[in-house]
Tab-separated table of C-alpha atoms and ligand atoms in Angstrom:
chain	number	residue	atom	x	y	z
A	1	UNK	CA	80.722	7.611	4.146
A	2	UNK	CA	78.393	7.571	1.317
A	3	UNK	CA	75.147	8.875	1.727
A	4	UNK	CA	72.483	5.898	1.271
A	5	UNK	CA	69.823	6.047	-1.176
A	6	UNK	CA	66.634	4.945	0.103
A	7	UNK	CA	63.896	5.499	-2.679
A	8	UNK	CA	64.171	6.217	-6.164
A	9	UNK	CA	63.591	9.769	-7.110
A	10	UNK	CA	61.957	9.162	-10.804
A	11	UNK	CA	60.755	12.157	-12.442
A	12	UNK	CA	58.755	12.620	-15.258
A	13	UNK	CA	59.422	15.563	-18.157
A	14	UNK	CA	56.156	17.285	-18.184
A	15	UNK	CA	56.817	18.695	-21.855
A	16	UNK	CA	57.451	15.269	-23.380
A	17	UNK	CA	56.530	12.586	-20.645
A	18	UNK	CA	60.699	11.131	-20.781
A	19	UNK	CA	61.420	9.877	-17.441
A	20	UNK	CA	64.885	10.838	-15.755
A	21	UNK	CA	65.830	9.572	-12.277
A	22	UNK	CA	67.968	11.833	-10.042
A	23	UNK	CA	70.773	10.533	-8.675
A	24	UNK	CA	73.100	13.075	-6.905
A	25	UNK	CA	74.857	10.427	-4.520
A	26	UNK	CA	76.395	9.035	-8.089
A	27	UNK	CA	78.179	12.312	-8.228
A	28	UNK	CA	80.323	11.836	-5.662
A	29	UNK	CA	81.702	8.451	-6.208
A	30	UNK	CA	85.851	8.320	-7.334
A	31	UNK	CA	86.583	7.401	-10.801
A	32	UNK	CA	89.122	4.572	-9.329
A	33	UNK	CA	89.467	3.908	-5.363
A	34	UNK	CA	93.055	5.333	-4.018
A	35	UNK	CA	93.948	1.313	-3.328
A	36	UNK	CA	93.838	0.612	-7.327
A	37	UNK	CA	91.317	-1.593	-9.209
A	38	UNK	CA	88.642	-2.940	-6.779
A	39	UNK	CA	87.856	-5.614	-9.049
A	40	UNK	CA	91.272	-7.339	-9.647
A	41	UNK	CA	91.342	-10.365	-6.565
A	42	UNK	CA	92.905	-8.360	-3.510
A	43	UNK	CA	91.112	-5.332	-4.267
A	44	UNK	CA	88.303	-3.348	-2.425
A	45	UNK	CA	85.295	-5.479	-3.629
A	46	UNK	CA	86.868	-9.005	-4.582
A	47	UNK	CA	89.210	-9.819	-1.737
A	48	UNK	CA	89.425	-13.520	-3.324
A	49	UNK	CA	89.702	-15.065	-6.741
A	50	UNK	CA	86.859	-15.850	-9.202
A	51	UNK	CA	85.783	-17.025	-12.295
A	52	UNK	CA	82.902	-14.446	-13.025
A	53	UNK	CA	81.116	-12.567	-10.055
A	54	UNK	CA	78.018	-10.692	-9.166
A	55	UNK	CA	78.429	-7.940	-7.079
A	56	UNK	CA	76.308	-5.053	-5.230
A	57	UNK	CA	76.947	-2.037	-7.056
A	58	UNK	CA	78.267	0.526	-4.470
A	59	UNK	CA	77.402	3.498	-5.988
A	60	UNK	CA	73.718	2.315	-6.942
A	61	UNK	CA	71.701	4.307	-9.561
A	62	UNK	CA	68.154	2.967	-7.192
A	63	UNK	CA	68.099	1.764	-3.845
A	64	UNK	CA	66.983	-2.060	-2.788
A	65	UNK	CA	69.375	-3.946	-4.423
A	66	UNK	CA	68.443	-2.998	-7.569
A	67	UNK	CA	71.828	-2.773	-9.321
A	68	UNK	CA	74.523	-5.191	-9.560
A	69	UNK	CA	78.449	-4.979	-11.335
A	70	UNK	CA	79.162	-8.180	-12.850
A	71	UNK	CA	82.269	-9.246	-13.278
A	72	UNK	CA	83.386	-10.969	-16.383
A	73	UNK	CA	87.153	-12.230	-15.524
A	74	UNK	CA	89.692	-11.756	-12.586
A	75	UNK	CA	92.205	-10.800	-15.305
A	76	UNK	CA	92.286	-6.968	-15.166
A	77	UNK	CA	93.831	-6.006	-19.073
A	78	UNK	CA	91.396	-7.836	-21.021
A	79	UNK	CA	88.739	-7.641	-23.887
A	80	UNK	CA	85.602	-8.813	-24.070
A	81	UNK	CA	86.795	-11.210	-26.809
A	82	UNK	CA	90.131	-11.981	-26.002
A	83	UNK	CA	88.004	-13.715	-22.414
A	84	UNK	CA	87.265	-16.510	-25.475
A	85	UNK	CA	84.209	-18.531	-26.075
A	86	UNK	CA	84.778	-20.734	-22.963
A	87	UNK	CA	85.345	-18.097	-20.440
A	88	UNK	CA	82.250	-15.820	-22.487
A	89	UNK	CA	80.008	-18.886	-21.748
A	90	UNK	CA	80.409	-18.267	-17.708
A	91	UNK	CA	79.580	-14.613	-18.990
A	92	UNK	CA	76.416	-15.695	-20.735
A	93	UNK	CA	76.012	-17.979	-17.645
A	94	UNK	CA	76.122	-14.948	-15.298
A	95	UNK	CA	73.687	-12.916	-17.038
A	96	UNK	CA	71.228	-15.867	-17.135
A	97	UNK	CA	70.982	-16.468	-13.319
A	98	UNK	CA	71.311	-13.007	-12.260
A	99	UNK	CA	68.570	-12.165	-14.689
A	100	UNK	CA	66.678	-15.528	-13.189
A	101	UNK	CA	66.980	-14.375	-9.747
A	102	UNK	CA	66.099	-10.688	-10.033
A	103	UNK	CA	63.327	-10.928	-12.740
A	104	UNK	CA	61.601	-13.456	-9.909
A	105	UNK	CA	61.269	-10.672	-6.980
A	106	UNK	CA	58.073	-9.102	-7.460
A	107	UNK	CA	59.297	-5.749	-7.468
A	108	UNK	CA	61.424	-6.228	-10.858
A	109	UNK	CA	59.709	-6.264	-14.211
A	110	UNK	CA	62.565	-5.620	-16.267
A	111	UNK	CA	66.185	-6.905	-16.128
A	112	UNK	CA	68.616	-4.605	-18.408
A	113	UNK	CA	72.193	-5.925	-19.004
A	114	UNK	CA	74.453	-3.746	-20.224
A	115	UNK	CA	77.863	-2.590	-20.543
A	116	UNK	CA	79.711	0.484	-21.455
A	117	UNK	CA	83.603	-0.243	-22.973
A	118	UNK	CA	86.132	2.673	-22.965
A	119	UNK	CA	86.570	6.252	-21.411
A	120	UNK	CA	84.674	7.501	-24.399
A	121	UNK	CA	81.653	5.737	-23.404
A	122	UNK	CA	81.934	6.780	-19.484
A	123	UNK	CA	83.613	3.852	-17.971
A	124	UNK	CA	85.651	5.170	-14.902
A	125	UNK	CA	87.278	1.455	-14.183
A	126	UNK	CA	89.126	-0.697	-16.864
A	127	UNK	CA	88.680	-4.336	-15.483
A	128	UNK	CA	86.277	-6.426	-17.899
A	129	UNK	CA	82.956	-5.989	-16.429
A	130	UNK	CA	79.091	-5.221	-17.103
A	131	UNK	CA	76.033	-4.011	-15.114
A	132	UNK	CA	72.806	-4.660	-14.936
A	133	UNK	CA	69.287	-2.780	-13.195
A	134	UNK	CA	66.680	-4.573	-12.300
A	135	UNK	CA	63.764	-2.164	-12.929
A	136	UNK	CA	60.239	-2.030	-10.959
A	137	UNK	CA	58.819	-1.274	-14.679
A	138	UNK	CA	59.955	-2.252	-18.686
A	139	UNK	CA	61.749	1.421	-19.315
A	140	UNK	CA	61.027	3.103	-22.549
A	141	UNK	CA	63.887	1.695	-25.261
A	142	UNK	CA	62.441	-1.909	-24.768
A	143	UNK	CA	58.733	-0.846	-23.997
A	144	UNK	CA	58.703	0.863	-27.688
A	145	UNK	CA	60.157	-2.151	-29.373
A	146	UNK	CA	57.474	-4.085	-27.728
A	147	UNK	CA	54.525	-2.169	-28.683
A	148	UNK	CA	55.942	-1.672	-32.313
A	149	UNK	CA	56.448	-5.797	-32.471
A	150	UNK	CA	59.685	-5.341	-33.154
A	151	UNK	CA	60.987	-8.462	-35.336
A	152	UNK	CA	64.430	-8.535	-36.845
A	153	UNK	CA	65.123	-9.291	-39.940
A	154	UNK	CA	68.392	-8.685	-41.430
A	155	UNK	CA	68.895	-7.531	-45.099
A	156	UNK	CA	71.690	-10.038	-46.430
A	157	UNK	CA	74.053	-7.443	-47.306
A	158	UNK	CA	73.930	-6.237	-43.673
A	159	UNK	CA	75.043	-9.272	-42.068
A	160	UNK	CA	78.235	-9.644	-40.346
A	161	UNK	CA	78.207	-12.580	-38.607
A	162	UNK	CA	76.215	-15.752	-37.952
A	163	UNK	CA	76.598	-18.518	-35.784
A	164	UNK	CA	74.258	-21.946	-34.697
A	165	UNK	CA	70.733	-20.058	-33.829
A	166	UNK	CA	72.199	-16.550	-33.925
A	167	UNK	CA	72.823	-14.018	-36.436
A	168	UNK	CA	74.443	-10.411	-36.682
A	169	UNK	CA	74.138	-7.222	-38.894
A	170	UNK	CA	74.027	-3.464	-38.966
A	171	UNK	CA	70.952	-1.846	-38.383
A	172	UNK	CA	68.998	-0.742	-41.388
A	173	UNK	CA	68.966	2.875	-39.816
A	174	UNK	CA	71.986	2.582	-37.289
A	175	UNK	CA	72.506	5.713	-34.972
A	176	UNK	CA	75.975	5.093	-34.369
A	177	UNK	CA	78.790	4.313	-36.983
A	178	UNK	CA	79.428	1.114	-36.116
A	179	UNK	CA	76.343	-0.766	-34.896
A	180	UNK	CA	75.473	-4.076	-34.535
A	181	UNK	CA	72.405	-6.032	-33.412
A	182	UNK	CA	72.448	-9.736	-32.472
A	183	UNK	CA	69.493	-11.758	-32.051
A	184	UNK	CA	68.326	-15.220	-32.097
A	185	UNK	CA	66.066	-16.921	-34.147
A	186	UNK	CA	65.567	-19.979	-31.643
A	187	UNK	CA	62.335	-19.009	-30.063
A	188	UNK	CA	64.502	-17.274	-26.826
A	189	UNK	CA	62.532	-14.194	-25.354
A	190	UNK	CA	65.028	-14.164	-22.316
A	191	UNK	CA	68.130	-14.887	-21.370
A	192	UNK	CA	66.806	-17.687	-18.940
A	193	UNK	CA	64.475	-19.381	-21.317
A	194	UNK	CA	64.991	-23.150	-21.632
A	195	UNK	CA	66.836	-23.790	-24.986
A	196	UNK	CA	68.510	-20.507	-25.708
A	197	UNK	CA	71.765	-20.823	-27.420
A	198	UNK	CA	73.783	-20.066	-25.037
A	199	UNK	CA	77.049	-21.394	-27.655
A	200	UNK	CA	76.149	-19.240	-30.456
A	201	UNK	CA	75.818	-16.658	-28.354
A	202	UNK	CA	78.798	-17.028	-26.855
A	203	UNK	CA	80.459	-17.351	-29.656
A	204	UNK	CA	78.856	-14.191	-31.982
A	205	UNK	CA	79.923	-11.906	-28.704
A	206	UNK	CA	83.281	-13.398	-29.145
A	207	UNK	CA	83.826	-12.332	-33.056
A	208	UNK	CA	81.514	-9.681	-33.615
A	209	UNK	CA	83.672	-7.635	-30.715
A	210	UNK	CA	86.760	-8.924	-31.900
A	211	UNK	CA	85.709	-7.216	-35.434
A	212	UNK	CA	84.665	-3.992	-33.625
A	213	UNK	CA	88.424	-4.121	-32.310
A	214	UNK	CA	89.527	-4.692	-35.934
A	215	UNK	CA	87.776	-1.813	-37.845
A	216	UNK	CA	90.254	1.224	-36.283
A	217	UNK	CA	92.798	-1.391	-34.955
A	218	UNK	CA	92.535	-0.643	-31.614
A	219	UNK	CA	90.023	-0.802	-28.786
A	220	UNK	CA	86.587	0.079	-29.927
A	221	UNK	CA	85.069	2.552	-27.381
A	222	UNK	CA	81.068	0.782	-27.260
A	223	UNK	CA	77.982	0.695	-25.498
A	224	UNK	CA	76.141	-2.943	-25.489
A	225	UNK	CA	72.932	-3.382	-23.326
A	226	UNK	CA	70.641	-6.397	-24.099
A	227	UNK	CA	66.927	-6.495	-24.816
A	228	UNK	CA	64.576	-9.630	-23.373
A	229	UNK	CA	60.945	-9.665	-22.450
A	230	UNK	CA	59.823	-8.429	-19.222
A	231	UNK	CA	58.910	-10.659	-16.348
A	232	UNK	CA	55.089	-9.709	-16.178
A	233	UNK	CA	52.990	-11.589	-18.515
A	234	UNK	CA	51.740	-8.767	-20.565
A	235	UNK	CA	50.714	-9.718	-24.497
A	236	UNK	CA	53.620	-8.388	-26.200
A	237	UNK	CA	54.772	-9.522	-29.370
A	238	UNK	CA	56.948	-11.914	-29.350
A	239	UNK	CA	60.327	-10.070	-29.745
A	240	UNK	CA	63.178	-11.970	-29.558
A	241	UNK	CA	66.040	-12.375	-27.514
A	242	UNK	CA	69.011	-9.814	-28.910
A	243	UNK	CA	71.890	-7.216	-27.799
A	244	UNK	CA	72.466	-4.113	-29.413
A	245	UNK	CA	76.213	-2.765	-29.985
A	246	UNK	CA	77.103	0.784	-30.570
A	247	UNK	CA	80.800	1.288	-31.803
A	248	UNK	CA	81.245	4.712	-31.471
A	249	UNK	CA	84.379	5.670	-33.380
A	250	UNK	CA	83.488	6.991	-36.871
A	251	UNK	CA	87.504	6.993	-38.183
A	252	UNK	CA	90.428	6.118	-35.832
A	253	UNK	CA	90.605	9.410	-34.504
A	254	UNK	CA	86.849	10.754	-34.495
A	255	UNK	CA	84.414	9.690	-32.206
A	256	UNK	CA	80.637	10.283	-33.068
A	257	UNK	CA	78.894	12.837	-30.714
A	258	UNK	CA	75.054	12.763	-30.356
A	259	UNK	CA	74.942	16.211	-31.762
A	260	UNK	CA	72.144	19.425	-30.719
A	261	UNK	CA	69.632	18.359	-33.831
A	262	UNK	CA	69.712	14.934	-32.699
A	263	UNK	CA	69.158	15.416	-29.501
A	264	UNK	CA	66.707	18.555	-30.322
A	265	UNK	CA	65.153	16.919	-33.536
A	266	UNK	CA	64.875	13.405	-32.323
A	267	UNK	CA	66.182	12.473	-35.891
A	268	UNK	CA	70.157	11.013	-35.889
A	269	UNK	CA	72.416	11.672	-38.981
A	270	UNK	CA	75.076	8.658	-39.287
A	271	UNK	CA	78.305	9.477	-41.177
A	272	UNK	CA	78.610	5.827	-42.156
A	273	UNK	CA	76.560	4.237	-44.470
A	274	UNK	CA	75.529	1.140	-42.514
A	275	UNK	CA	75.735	-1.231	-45.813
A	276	UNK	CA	79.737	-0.023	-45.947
A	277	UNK	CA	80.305	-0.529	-42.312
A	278	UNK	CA	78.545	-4.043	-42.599
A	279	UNK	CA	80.615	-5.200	-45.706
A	280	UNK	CA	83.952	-3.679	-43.309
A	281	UNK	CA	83.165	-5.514	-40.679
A	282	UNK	CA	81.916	-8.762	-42.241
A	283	UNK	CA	85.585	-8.097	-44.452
A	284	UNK	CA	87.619	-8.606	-41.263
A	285	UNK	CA	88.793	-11.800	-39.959
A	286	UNK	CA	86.929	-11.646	-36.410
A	287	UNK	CA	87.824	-14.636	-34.053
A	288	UNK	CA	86.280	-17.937	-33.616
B	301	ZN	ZN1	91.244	-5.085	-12.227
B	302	ZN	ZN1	66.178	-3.803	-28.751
């Protein structure tokens, strides 16, 4: 029996102010239940079939129904992209009302979707799915784009992809080797916000992932977490809606490592110049 968290132990670094939130109950849990995938339809959480699905998580990071699994197919050997645009569009469709219904309690400010792809990236179960916290407060990452007024806007030589009201490129000064942002220029500050693109979107996720899948030929190991506005009505700038990517192979063999001077220094070094991993990945036939 799993011991039940009942309050979120948050701590705060007293050297640098970084917040960390202990969670030794995660420790415990398997990396795949002794009865096989729990996601496929039969298994330990899904007992039926389904389209896409939002589920308790049952190894939760915070206690109160704060974090959720969501569930992209019911087909267990499957990439992001290979789901296509119409299945991805139930995917989009998922994040909106999950992000609808959680950013309303009014204990959530901050809804973070986000995935992590491969072993490399810490994954412990195959089947196509994402996560997603719904946090009492905006956490740091999307609190300092929102102070800084964060606005994208792409270099043309950096773009990769575009599609209806949605556009993608490599980061100007990407961390990771194979980074992408996507945002939107149609006025979209969340996911639930009447008249986001929910198409382009759709279909962006579909071929910028397929590329990231096409740069090594073979599964890109990534991390992809998206960034909307908080649900409190603070003055922020308006930052738009948009996902960040980070492929983290730097050659077919060679994954990047966040390294002791960028974690010490605060300061990343990125083997790949981001204007040759844009023109790869804009080079590569992607899927529509
Ligand atoms: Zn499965
Ligand atoms: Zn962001």
């Amino acid at each position: 029996m799993t011991e039940r968290l009942t309050e979120t132990d948050k701590r705060v670094d007293s050297l640098t102010g970084a917040e960390s939130v202990m969670v030794p109950t995660r420790q415990v849990r398997p990396n795949l239940p002794d009865s096989g995938c729990p996601f496929c339809p039969g298994g330990l959480e899904t007992p039926r079939d389904y389209r896409t699905l939002a589920i308790p998580n049952r190894w939760p990071a915070m206690p109160d129904d704060r974090c959720e699994v969501l569930l992209y197919t019911s087909v267990h050997n499957k990439a992001f992209w290979q789901l296509g645009t119409s299945q991805v569009l139930h995917v989009v469709d998922l994040w909106t009302d999950r992000s609808r219904v959680l950013g309303a309690r009014p204990d959530v400010d901050y809804v973070l979707i986000f995935e992590n792809r491969g072993r490399l990236s810490g994954t412990t179960i195959d089947h196509p799915h994402g996560q997603l916290y719904a946090l009492a407060e905006t956490p740091a990452e999307p609190l300092n784009e929102l102070v800084n007024g964060y606005m994208p806007s792409p270099p043309p030589d950096l773009i990769v992809s575009e599609d209806r009201n949605w556009q993608a490129w490599v980061p100007e000064a990407a961390k990771w080797p194979f980074e992408l942002l996507i945002a939107t220029n149609d006025g979209s500050r969340r996911l639930s916000d009447a008249g986001m693109d929910r198409v382009g979107l759709a279909n962006i996720l579909v071929d910028c992932l397929a590329r990231l899948d096409q740069v090594f030929d073979q599964p890109m190991p990534y991390m992809m977490w998206i960034h909307q506005r908080p649900f409190t009505d603070e003055a922020f700038a308006p930052m738009p809606l948009h996902i960040h990517i980070a492929g983290m192979l730097r050659s077919a063999h060679t994954q990047r490592f966040m390294a002791a001077a960028e974690v010490g220094g605060g300061l990343y070094f990125n083997t790949v110049d981001p204007a040759l991993a844009a023109r790869k990945l804009s080079d590569l036939a992607g899927h529509r």
